[in-house]
Amino acid sequence: MEQKKIFLAESEMPRQWYNIAADLPTPMEPPLHPGTGQPVGPEDLAPIFPMPLIEQEVSQERFIDIPEEVLKRYLIWRPTPLYRAYNLEKHLDTPAKIYFKNEGVSPAGSHKPNTAMAQAFYNKISGTKKITTETGAGQWGSALSFCCSLFGMECKVYMVRISYDQKPYRRVMMETWGGTCTPSPSNETEAGRKILAENPDSPGSLGIAISEAVEAAVSEENTKYALGSVLNHVMLHQTINGLECQKQLAVVGDYPDVIIGCAGGGSNMAGNSFPFIRDKIHGKEIDIIAVEPASCPTMTRGPFAYDFGDTVQMTPLLPMYTLGHGFVPAPIHAGGLRYHGMAPLVSQLILDNLIRPEAIHQLETFEAGLIFARTEGFISAPEANHAVAMAIREAIKAKEEGKEKVILFNWSGHGLVDMAAYEAYMSGQLSDYDLPEEEMHRAVQEIAPLPRPKQYKPGTIS
Ligand SMILES: *Cc1c(COP(=O)(O)O)cnc(C)c1O
């Protein structure tokens, strides 16, 4: 019989995370203090993050031990299965082998608990009583609520208004795990009140919600803030995914020619691909594709610049691809991909030609989601459909080229709490949205592109 799922035993679960900072061909530019313009030090970050996470943020260690207390809780859903998409391959009549890593089996339904569990643990041992955060589609807020509950901590979530209205059950999930959820912009913070004064009907954005959550964290005792993507330590925690995939593909004797992930802040695609990018840096030929929505084209159309992580300019300036901190993306259903920036690590790897960014329109992603559901059965999160759509494109390309390529994509989460989006698609209410050039210009005006000297050419290190 064909092997459909590749499982790892619990004893085979990786015991360390992989830190790609140790292998970067080009060193990263440092984050800068928003006031002084100088590189930020640990003391600047101490009011919002616990020290162990700050240390990981700047670590150059290649492998970092996963604490026992985190490993134990990872076992609730890890190791996750790697699937071979035989039915999809047959449907597409492609010679390509398509594998997908199912990160939708976690209690929260996505990859996000991989970092939420680690962040909850490091906060717990550092004396944190309450964590504040923002959430887009609600995936991160529910993941953090789930993980905080396992460590007996409070969790307060500012949820982007548009998603709060579109996905009411995400709020109920957060509440089920004991978290509290407020639509953002809210009247609870200076930042929220400022935005509401300018635009009472603001649909919100991750940038605005981050501002609110950071403000709430610094103004309350024993309260810290947690970010679900973008930062180095988040990418680090997600690498357990790619490390598992390497072991799983070895079981069936395959190695990917193409790796695909959708990218909002970059964490799920980073987690799946970084261990393979290490191989690529050392000479392996792999096409690594990060897929974003065409309506929020951070990587494909934005400049690489120093920009704020949030809208009201409280966070450090990060070196990244960005559409500008004031950018409010169209209200597409892939809420988790509506962020103005991209993880500095992912951005640097794009600059170094180790990751190839692509943008796809909304309708193609939902069409791919239906094909996937009707062949492989699983209903994808709208975000994950971006990866599915790109895998389909690549499988068709492999057919045209007559190549038996191995395609691996990261299935970042299920869409069972996103049925309103599917309903909108199937009843013809969704449309594509091309970001007009003028609108993009307006958004990036407030940021200065970085003149980029240092760039690496693949294959020059071995
Ligand atoms: C949050 C989310 C994303 C986007 O975030 P990244 O940090 O880019 O991974 C993608 N897919 C799902 C299912 C999500 O919940």
Tab-separated table of C-alpha atoms and ligand atoms in Angstrom:
chain	number	residue	atom	x	y	z
A	1	MET	CA	0.000	0.000	0.000
A	2	GLU	CA	1.002	3.588	-0.635
A	3	GLN	CA	2.094	5.427	2.490
A	4	LYS	CA	-0.290	8.342	3.008
A	5	LYS	CA	0.901	9.744	6.348
A	6	ILE	CA	4.390	9.819	7.737
A	7	PHE	CA	4.338	9.882	11.512
A	8	LEU	CA	7.194	10.299	13.922
A	9	ALA	CA	7.115	8.604	17.305
A	10	GLU	CA	6.926	10.964	20.263
A	11	SER	CA	10.470	9.891	21.133
A	12	GLU	CA	11.592	11.148	17.696
A	13	MET	CA	10.292	14.682	18.235
A	14	PRO	CA	13.172	17.179	17.874
A	15	ARG	CA	14.594	18.314	21.234
A	16	GLN	CA	16.103	21.562	19.928
A	17	TRP	CA	15.039	24.500	17.777
A	18	TYR	CA	17.190	25.638	14.850
A	19	ASN	CA	18.430	29.236	14.843
A	20	ILE	CA	19.172	30.353	11.286
A	21	ALA	CA	20.960	33.480	12.577
A	22	ALA	CA	23.999	31.204	13.048
A	23	ASP	CA	24.102	30.413	9.327
A	24	LEU	CA	23.034	33.658	7.646
A	25	PRO	CA	25.262	34.500	4.697
A	26	THR	CA	24.672	38.221	5.348
A	27	PRO	CA	24.451	39.458	8.937
A	28	MET	CA	21.183	41.127	9.880
A	29	GLU	CA	20.894	44.862	10.353
A	30	PRO	CA	20.025	45.568	14.029
A	31	PRO	CA	16.609	46.828	15.142
A	32	LEU	CA	16.763	50.529	16.010
A	33	HIS	CA	15.335	52.440	18.953
A	34	PRO	CA	12.389	54.578	17.752
A	35	GLY	CA	13.555	57.604	19.760
A	36	THR	CA	17.335	57.600	19.415
A	37	GLY	CA	17.827	55.715	16.155
A	38	GLN	CA	20.527	53.630	17.904
A	39	PRO	CA	20.485	49.807	17.912
A	40	VAL	CA	18.153	48.555	20.650
A	41	GLY	CA	19.685	46.790	23.629
A	42	PRO	CA	18.156	44.163	25.937
A	43	GLU	CA	17.223	46.900	28.446
A	44	ASP	CA	15.018	48.580	25.813
A	45	LEU	CA	13.021	45.383	25.325
A	46	ALA	CA	12.858	44.372	29.015
A	47	PRO	CA	9.607	46.288	29.728
A	48	ILE	CA	7.712	44.208	27.178
A	49	PHE	CA	9.442	40.803	26.931
A	50	PRO	CA	10.897	38.417	29.538
A	51	MET	CA	14.698	38.092	29.456
A	52	PRO	CA	14.933	34.501	28.116
A	53	LEU	CA	13.043	35.574	24.976
A	54	ILE	CA	15.196	38.694	24.582
A	55	GLU	CA	18.270	36.446	24.751
A	56	GLN	CA	16.832	34.202	22.048
A	57	GLU	CA	16.017	37.255	19.942
A	58	VAL	CA	19.731	38.100	19.653
A	59	SER	CA	21.200	34.598	19.984
A	60	GLN	CA	23.782	33.315	17.511
A	61	GLU	CA	23.625	29.712	18.870
A	62	ARG	CA	22.789	27.335	16.032
A	63	PHE	CA	20.671	24.940	18.113
A	64	ILE	CA	18.754	25.877	21.261
A	65	ASP	CA	17.366	23.277	23.688
A	66	ILE	CA	13.585	23.131	23.991
A	67	PRO	CA	12.742	23.176	27.721
A	68	GLU	CA	11.277	19.976	29.175
A	69	GLU	CA	8.071	21.793	30.238
A	70	VAL	CA	7.523	22.927	26.635
A	71	LEU	CA	8.329	19.504	25.132
A	72	LYS	CA	5.765	17.897	27.432
A	73	ARG	CA	3.054	20.251	26.211
A	74	TYR	CA	4.131	20.006	22.547
A	75	LEU	CA	3.245	16.316	22.855
A	76	ILE	CA	-0.444	17.279	23.000
A	77	TRP	CA	-0.305	17.621	19.190
A	78	ARG	CA	3.305	17.023	18.077
A	79	PRO	CA	4.945	15.506	16.138
A	80	THR	CA	2.469	16.505	13.431
A	81	PRO	CA	1.887	14.219	10.425
A	82	LEU	CA	3.393	14.791	7.008
A	83	TYR	CA	0.930	13.815	4.265
A	84	ARG	CA	1.437	12.755	0.691
A	85	ALA	CA	-1.317	14.407	-1.392
A	86	TYR	CA	-1.916	11.466	-3.763
A	87	ASN	CA	-5.473	12.500	-4.592
A	88	LEU	CA	-4.464	16.057	-5.432
A	89	GLU	CA	-1.591	14.758	-7.578
A	90	LYS	CA	-4.016	12.513	-9.455
A	91	HIS	CA	-6.526	15.329	-9.881
A	92	LEU	CA	-3.826	17.572	-11.360
A	93	ASP	CA	-2.378	14.695	-13.396
A	94	THR	CA	1.074	15.819	-12.341
A	95	PRO	CA	4.285	13.803	-12.183
A	96	ALA	CA	5.188	15.836	-9.068
A	97	LYS	CA	5.064	14.328	-5.608
A	98	ILE	CA	3.201	16.700	-3.313
A	99	TYR	CA	3.712	16.564	0.447
A	100	PHE	CA	2.047	18.765	3.014
A	101	LYS	CA	2.856	19.207	6.691
A	102	ASN	CA	-0.347	19.310	8.713
A	103	GLU	CA	-0.007	21.998	11.372
A	104	GLY	CA	-3.798	22.152	11.670
A	105	VAL	CA	-3.865	19.340	14.232
A	106	SER	CA	-2.979	21.565	17.190
A	107	PRO	CA	-5.814	22.412	19.607
A	108	ALA	CA	-5.931	25.962	18.226
A	109	GLY	CA	-5.942	24.630	14.649
A	110	SER	CA	-2.729	26.204	13.380
A	111	HIS	CA	1.061	26.293	13.774
A	112	LYS	CA	0.840	29.175	16.242
A	113	PRO	CA	0.965	27.167	19.503
A	114	ASN	CA	4.555	26.154	18.574
A	115	THR	CA	5.689	29.584	19.682
A	116	ALA	CA	2.774	30.421	22.016
A	117	MET	CA	3.693	27.465	24.251
A	118	ALA	CA	7.339	28.510	24.388
A	119	GLN	CA	6.480	32.163	25.054
A	120	ALA	CA	3.979	31.258	27.769
A	121	PHE	CA	6.629	29.078	29.446
A	122	TYR	CA	9.398	31.727	29.400
A	123	ASN	CA	6.955	34.322	30.732
A	124	LYS	CA	5.815	31.982	33.484
A	125	ILE	CA	9.344	31.319	34.768
A	126	SER	CA	10.065	35.064	34.603
A	127	GLY	CA	7.181	35.968	36.939
A	128	THR	CA	4.691	37.255	34.355
A	129	LYS	CA	1.057	37.067	35.522
A	130	LYS	CA	-0.670	38.402	32.408
A	131	ILE	CA	0.188	38.519	28.712
A	132	THR	CA	-1.316	41.010	26.257
A	133	THR	CA	-1.294	40.518	22.530
A	134	GLU	CA	-2.948	41.366	19.235
A	135	THR	CA	-4.591	39.001	16.801
A	136	GLY	CA	-5.602	39.256	13.159
A	137	ALA	CA	-7.788	36.345	12.131
A	138	GLY	CA	-7.938	35.243	15.769
A	139	GLN	CA	-5.548	32.333	15.320
A	140	TRP	CA	-2.796	33.852	17.421
A	141	GLY	CA	-5.160	35.074	20.136
A	142	SER	CA	-6.678	31.628	20.476
A	143	ALA	CA	-3.259	29.906	20.404
A	144	LEU	CA	-1.936	32.167	23.151
A	145	SER	CA	-5.110	31.844	25.231
A	146	PHE	CA	-4.779	28.050	24.989
A	147	CYS	CA	-1.094	28.075	26.005
A	148	CYS	CA	-1.538	30.649	28.806
A	149	SER	CA	-4.284	28.483	30.271
A	150	LEU	CA	-1.892	25.523	30.485
A	151	PHE	CA	0.544	27.683	32.479
A	152	GLY	CA	-2.128	29.381	34.605
A	153	MET	CA	-1.652	32.894	33.231
A	154	GLU	CA	-4.113	35.579	32.134
A	155	CYS	CA	-4.317	36.422	28.432
A	156	LYS	CA	-5.719	39.662	27.014
A	157	VAL	CA	-6.200	39.884	23.245
A	158	TYR	CA	-6.821	42.929	21.013
A	159	MET	CA	-8.476	41.550	17.890
A	160	VAL	CA	-8.500	43.407	14.551
A	161	ARG	CA	-12.042	44.789	14.191
A	162	ILE	CA	-12.796	43.364	10.749
A	163	SER	CA	-11.880	39.824	11.845
A	164	TYR	CA	-13.698	40.208	15.163
A	165	ASP	CA	-16.857	40.826	13.141
A	166	GLN	CA	-16.142	38.172	10.482
A	167	LYS	CA	-15.056	35.406	12.870
A	168	PRO	CA	-17.070	35.549	16.087
A	169	TYR	CA	-16.197	31.977	17.050
A	170	ARG	CA	-12.517	32.812	17.406
A	171	ARG	CA	-13.461	35.056	20.328
A	172	VAL	CA	-15.469	32.234	21.852
A	173	MET	CA	-12.433	29.935	21.503
A	174	MET	CA	-10.288	32.472	23.369
A	175	GLU	CA	-12.914	32.748	26.092
A	176	THR	CA	-13.215	28.968	26.330
A	177	TRP	CA	-9.499	28.876	27.155
A	178	GLY	CA	-9.996	31.663	29.680
A	179	GLY	CA	-8.692	34.587	27.597
A	180	THR	CA	-10.391	37.946	27.086
A	181	CYS	CA	-10.836	39.532	23.668
A	182	THR	CA	-11.501	43.181	22.717
A	183	PRO	CA	-12.049	44.492	19.170
A	184	SER	CA	-9.299	46.878	18.021
A	185	PRO	CA	-9.182	49.839	17.677
A	186	SER	CA	-10.704	50.061	21.160
A	187	ASN	CA	-11.415	52.815	23.638
A	188	GLU	CA	-9.214	51.111	26.244
A	189	THR	CA	-5.906	52.591	25.098
A	190	GLU	CA	-4.496	55.954	23.970
A	191	ALA	CA	-3.494	54.361	20.676
A	192	GLY	CA	-6.989	52.987	20.044
A	193	ARG	CA	-8.702	56.241	20.982
A	194	LYS	CA	-6.417	58.180	18.630
A	195	ILE	CA	-7.268	55.951	15.669
A	196	LEU	CA	-11.005	56.006	16.462
A	197	ALA	CA	-10.965	59.816	16.633
A	198	GLU	CA	-9.569	59.913	13.091
A	199	ASN	CA	-11.732	57.111	11.742
A	200	PRO	CA	-14.598	55.796	13.902
A	201	ASP	CA	-15.248	53.039	11.322
A	202	SER	CA	-11.656	51.836	11.131
A	203	PRO	CA	-11.583	48.110	10.198
A	204	GLY	CA	-8.426	47.913	12.284
A	205	SER	CA	-5.117	46.375	11.348
A	206	LEU	CA	-2.479	44.279	13.032
A	207	GLY	CA	-0.320	47.402	13.320
A	208	ILE	CA	-3.028	49.189	15.324
A	209	ALA	CA	-3.754	46.171	17.522
A	210	ILE	CA	-0.036	45.765	18.294
A	211	SER	CA	0.074	49.396	19.446
A	212	GLU	CA	-2.811	48.738	21.827
A	213	ALA	CA	-1.382	45.514	23.235
A	214	VAL	CA	2.090	47.020	23.799
A	215	GLU	CA	0.573	50.062	25.507
A	216	ALA	CA	-1.520	47.823	27.773
A	217	ALA	CA	1.531	45.697	28.655
A	218	VAL	CA	3.766	48.600	29.675
A	219	SER	CA	1.031	50.276	31.724
A	220	GLU	CA	0.169	47.264	33.927
A	221	GLU	CA	2.179	45.433	36.623
A	222	ASN	CA	3.594	41.941	35.959
A	223	THR	CA	2.241	42.192	32.446
A	224	LYS	CA	4.208	41.414	29.310
A	225	TYR	CA	3.456	41.451	25.632
A	226	ALA	CA	3.753	38.582	23.157
A	227	LEU	CA	4.050	38.672	19.387
A	228	GLY	CA	2.882	35.743	17.273
A	229	SER	CA	5.121	36.316	14.285
A	230	VAL	CA	7.806	38.616	12.794
A	231	LEU	CA	10.422	38.452	15.584
A	232	ASN	CA	13.491	36.187	15.521
A	233	HIS	CA	12.483	34.144	18.569
A	234	VAL	CA	9.116	33.347	16.973
A	235	MET	CA	10.811	32.037	13.806
A	236	LEU	CA	13.099	30.000	16.070
A	237	HIS	CA	10.247	28.274	17.927
A	238	GLN	CA	8.515	27.381	14.659
A	239	THR	CA	11.520	25.466	13.306
A	240	ILE	CA	10.431	22.298	15.090
A	241	ASN	CA	8.144	21.951	12.057
A	242	GLY	CA	10.920	21.858	9.432
A	243	LEU	CA	13.138	19.697	11.640
A	244	GLU	CA	10.319	17.141	11.861
A	245	CYS	CA	9.791	17.341	8.086
A	246	GLN	CA	13.450	16.545	7.459
A	247	LYS	CA	13.139	13.364	9.520
A	248	GLN	CA	9.806	12.444	7.903
A	249	LEU	CA	11.011	12.909	4.331
A	250	ALA	CA	14.081	10.823	5.156
A	251	VAL	CA	11.734	7.955	6.108
A	252	VAL	CA	10.382	7.866	2.526
A	253	GLY	CA	13.711	8.745	0.939
A	254	ASP	CA	12.593	12.047	-0.596
A	255	TYR	CA	14.028	15.560	-0.493
A	256	PRO	CA	12.085	18.663	-1.623
A	257	ASP	CA	12.845	20.531	-4.856
A	258	VAL	CA	10.254	23.145	-3.973
A	259	ILE	CA	9.102	24.346	-0.529
A	260	ILE	CA	6.068	26.591	-0.204
A	261	GLY	CA	4.563	28.520	2.682
A	262	CYS	CA	2.109	31.380	2.982
A	263	ALA	CA	3.557	34.447	4.667
A	264	GLY	CA	1.810	37.047	6.796
A	265	GLY	CA	4.553	37.867	9.276
A	266	GLY	CA	6.574	34.916	8.028
A	267	SER	CA	6.566	32.451	10.918
A	268	ASN	CA	4.934	29.326	9.486
A	269	MET	CA	6.915	29.433	6.250
A	270	ALA	CA	10.081	30.149	8.252
A	271	GLY	CA	9.415	27.267	10.616
A	272	ASN	CA	8.913	24.833	7.789
A	273	SER	CA	11.697	26.064	5.488
A	274	PHE	CA	14.572	27.381	7.643
A	275	PRO	CA	16.142	23.963	8.351
A	276	PHE	CA	16.077	23.347	4.569
A	277	ILE	CA	17.445	26.834	3.842
A	278	ARG	CA	20.430	25.814	5.931
A	279	ASP	CA	20.978	23.039	3.354
A	280	LYS	CA	20.431	25.533	0.530
A	281	ILE	CA	23.089	27.847	1.953
A	282	HIS	CA	25.414	24.844	1.827
A	283	GLY	CA	24.694	24.084	-1.812
A	284	LYS	CA	21.360	22.212	-2.087
A	285	GLU	CA	19.154	23.408	-4.923
A	286	ILE	CA	15.707	24.148	-3.537
A	287	ASP	CA	13.190	26.701	-4.720
A	288	ILE	CA	11.733	28.234	-1.569
A	289	ILE	CA	8.572	30.232	-2.131
A	290	ALA	CA	6.826	32.612	0.271
A	291	VAL	CA	3.284	33.424	-0.845
A	292	GLU	CA	1.426	36.584	0.079
A	293	PRO	CA	-1.940	38.063	-0.944
A	294	ALA	CA	-1.805	40.363	-3.986
A	295	SER	CA	-3.837	42.906	-1.982
A	296	CYS	CA	-1.131	43.136	0.713
A	297	PRO	CA	2.035	42.765	-1.399
A	298	THR	CA	4.681	43.400	1.237
A	299	MET	CA	7.438	41.224	-0.206
A	300	THR	CA	6.688	41.581	-3.907
A	301	ARG	CA	6.091	45.348	-4.072
A	302	GLY	CA	7.218	46.948	-0.819
A	303	PRO	CA	10.693	48.404	-0.290
A	304	PHE	CA	13.226	46.915	2.143
A	305	ALA	CA	13.388	49.595	4.808
A	306	TYR	CA	13.561	50.370	8.472
A	307	ASP	CA	9.972	50.583	9.623
A	308	PHE	CA	7.896	50.353	12.774
A	309	GLY	CA	6.183	47.092	13.619
A	310	ASP	CA	3.040	48.969	14.657
A	311	THR	CA	0.936	51.894	13.503
A	312	VAL	CA	1.573	54.454	16.234
A	313	GLN	CA	5.354	53.977	16.169
A	314	MET	CA	5.990	52.472	19.597
A	315	THR	CA	7.992	49.418	18.531
A	316	PRO	CA	11.633	49.404	17.464
A	317	LEU	CA	12.388	50.043	13.806
A	318	LEU	CA	12.877	46.721	12.073
A	319	PRO	CA	14.833	46.131	8.856
A	320	MET	CA	12.230	44.467	6.650
A	321	TYR	CA	10.094	44.508	3.555
A	322	THR	CA	7.182	46.786	4.392
A	323	LEU	CA	4.236	48.650	2.942
A	324	GLY	CA	4.600	51.323	5.614
A	325	HIS	CA	3.338	51.233	9.193
A	326	GLY	CA	0.301	53.311	8.196
A	327	PHE	CA	-0.837	50.796	5.590
A	328	VAL	CA	-4.318	49.369	6.138
A	329	PRO	CA	-4.850	46.422	3.791
A	330	ALA	CA	-8.123	45.608	2.049
A	331	PRO	CA	-10.446	43.482	4.206
A	332	ILE	CA	-9.615	40.135	2.569
A	333	HIS	CA	-10.525	36.929	4.366
A	334	ALA	CA	-6.968	35.748	4.949
A	335	GLY	CA	-6.788	37.993	8.029
A	336	GLY	CA	-3.508	36.435	9.148
A	337	LEU	CA	-1.832	37.719	5.985
A	338	ARG	CA	-2.904	41.343	6.476
A	339	TYR	CA	0.310	42.721	7.991
A	340	HIS	CA	2.292	45.650	6.612
A	341	GLY	CA	5.731	44.158	7.303
A	342	MET	CA	7.602	40.857	7.043
A	343	ALA	CA	9.902	39.114	9.515
A	344	PRO	CA	13.412	40.627	9.301
A	345	LEU	CA	14.895	37.108	8.971
A	346	VAL	CA	12.586	36.246	6.072
A	347	SER	CA	13.212	39.692	4.538
A	348	GLN	CA	16.981	39.218	4.695
A	349	LEU	CA	16.708	35.788	3.078
A	350	ILE	CA	14.596	37.264	0.260
A	351	LEU	CA	17.249	39.924	-0.267
A	352	ASP	CA	19.845	37.159	-0.409
A	353	ASN	CA	17.830	35.264	-3.047
A	354	LEU	CA	17.322	32.303	-0.747
A	355	ILE	CA	13.540	32.829	-0.591
A	356	ARG	CA	11.440	33.771	-3.621
A	357	PRO	CA	8.314	35.847	-2.897
A	358	GLU	CA	5.120	35.499	-4.933
A	359	ALA	CA	1.695	37.138	-4.662
A	360	ILE	CA	-1.635	35.468	-5.422
A	361	HIS	CA	-5.127	36.912	-5.687
A	362	GLN	CA	-7.894	35.915	-3.298
A	363	LEU	CA	-10.156	34.111	-5.796
A	364	GLU	CA	-7.390	31.759	-6.960
A	365	THR	CA	-6.653	30.842	-3.332
A	366	PHE	CA	-10.263	29.918	-2.574
A	367	GLU	CA	-10.521	27.963	-5.810
A	368	ALA	CA	-7.431	26.054	-4.676
A	369	GLY	CA	-9.052	25.559	-1.270
A	370	LEU	CA	-12.067	23.890	-2.845
A	371	ILE	CA	-9.877	21.636	-5.014
A	372	PHE	CA	-7.894	20.661	-1.925
A	373	ALA	CA	-11.008	19.998	0.168
A	374	ARG	CA	-12.537	17.896	-2.618
A	375	THR	CA	-9.402	15.807	-3.159
A	376	GLU	CA	-7.531	15.625	0.166
A	377	GLY	CA	-10.558	16.331	2.341
A	378	PHE	CA	-9.154	18.984	4.633
A	379	ILE	CA	-10.687	22.474	4.681
A	380	SER	CA	-7.813	24.962	4.797
A	381	ALA	CA	-7.575	28.259	6.588
A	382	PRO	CA	-7.826	31.062	3.979
A	383	GLU	CA	-4.156	31.830	4.741
A	384	ALA	CA	-3.088	28.243	4.070
A	385	ASN	CA	-4.960	28.336	0.750
A	386	HIS	CA	-2.238	30.668	-0.521
A	387	ALA	CA	0.248	27.818	-0.077
A	388	VAL	CA	-2.182	25.314	-1.605
A	389	ALA	CA	-2.678	27.570	-4.654
A	390	MET	CA	1.064	27.905	-5.162
A	391	ALA	CA	1.577	24.143	-4.766
A	392	ILE	CA	-1.034	23.627	-7.493
A	393	ARG	CA	0.748	26.127	-9.759
A	394	GLU	CA	4.065	24.358	-9.186
A	395	ALA	CA	2.556	20.907	-9.762
A	396	ILE	CA	1.093	22.098	-13.070
A	397	LYS	CA	4.461	23.601	-13.994
A	398	ALA	CA	6.146	20.274	-13.209
A	399	LYS	CA	3.683	18.589	-15.562
A	400	GLU	CA	4.421	21.084	-18.343
A	401	GLU	CA	8.147	20.571	-17.830
A	402	GLY	CA	7.706	16.810	-17.518
A	403	LYS	CA	9.614	16.775	-14.229
A	404	GLU	CA	8.985	14.518	-11.257
A	405	LYS	CA	9.582	17.246	-8.698
A	406	VAL	CA	9.100	16.868	-4.970
A	407	ILE	CA	6.917	19.692	-3.678
A	408	LEU	CA	6.531	20.296	0.050
A	409	PHE	CA	4.088	22.843	1.357
A	410	ASN	CA	3.189	23.898	4.847
A	411	TRP	CA	-0.497	23.501	5.632
A	412	SER	CA	-0.514	26.131	8.355
A	413	GLY	CA	-4.009	25.519	9.669
A	414	HIS	CA	-7.560	24.357	9.105
A	415	GLY	CA	-10.422	26.660	8.153
A	416	LEU	CA	-13.220	25.254	10.271
A	417	VAL	CA	-13.689	28.601	11.987
A	418	ASP	CA	-13.587	30.391	8.621
A	419	MET	CA	-16.704	29.015	7.012
A	420	ALA	CA	-18.128	32.517	6.510
A	421	ALA	CA	-15.243	33.152	4.114
A	422	TYR	CA	-16.027	29.976	2.171
A	423	GLU	CA	-19.694	30.912	2.076
A	424	ALA	CA	-18.822	34.347	0.693
A	425	TYR	CA	-16.628	32.732	-1.957
A	426	MET	CA	-19.114	30.077	-3.012
A	427	SER	CA	-21.945	32.593	-3.277
A	428	GLY	CA	-19.860	34.817	-5.538
A	429	GLN	CA	-19.414	37.665	-3.091
A	430	LEU	CA	-15.620	37.773	-3.114
A	431	SER	CA	-13.509	39.713	-5.563
A	432	ASP	CA	-9.831	40.267	-6.242
A	433	TYR	CA	-8.276	43.508	-5.116
A	434	ASP	CA	-5.269	44.958	-6.883
A	435	LEU	CA	-3.516	47.514	-4.743
A	436	PRO	CA	-3.282	50.697	-6.878
A	437	GLU	CA	0.214	52.094	-7.319
A	438	GLU	CA	-0.866	55.509	-5.874
A	439	GLU	CA	-2.163	53.919	-2.705
A	440	MET	CA	1.078	52.035	-2.241
A	441	HIS	CA	3.092	55.202	-2.795
A	442	ARG	CA	1.092	56.975	-0.121
A	443	ALA	CA	1.734	54.190	2.363
A	444	VAL	CA	5.485	53.936	1.821
A	445	GLN	CA	6.067	57.679	1.830
A	446	GLU	CA	6.693	57.748	5.567
A	447	ILE	CA	9.550	55.279	5.402
A	448	ALA	CA	12.984	55.578	3.856
A	449	PRO	CA	14.215	52.606	1.813
A	450	LEU	CA	17.531	51.219	3.028
A	451	PRO	CA	20.351	51.379	0.558
A	452	ARG	CA	21.305	47.699	0.574
A	453	PRO	CA	24.952	47.008	0.049
A	454	LYS	CA	25.448	43.468	1.329
A	455	GLN	CA	23.811	40.757	-0.710
A	456	TYR	CA	24.729	37.146	-1.012
A	457	LYS	CA	24.628	34.991	-4.117
A	458	PRO	CA	23.476	31.396	-3.587
A	459	GLY	CA	26.121	28.775	-3.984
A	460	THR	CA	29.044	30.901	-2.826
A	461	ILE	CA	29.278	29.238	0.575
A	462	SER	CA	29.747	25.522	1.092
B	1	LIG	C1	-1.362	33.413	11.480
B	1	LIG	C2	-1.463	32.476	10.382
B	1	LIG	C3	-0.697	32.644	9.217
B	1	LIG	C4	0.192	33.829	8.970
B	1	LIG	O1	1.202	34.074	9.904
B	1	LIG	P1	2.713	33.721	9.657
B	1	LIG	O2	3.458	34.302	10.793
B	1	LIG	O3	3.130	34.285	8.345
B	1	LIG	O4	2.792	32.233	9.655
B	1	LIG	C5	-0.808	31.689	8.238
B	1	LIG	N1	-1.637	30.636	8.368
B	1	LIG	C6	-2.384	30.445	9.467
B	1	LIG	C7	-3.288	29.267	9.548
B	1	LIG	C8	-2.316	31.361	10.508
B	1	LIG	O5	-3.048	31.167	11.594
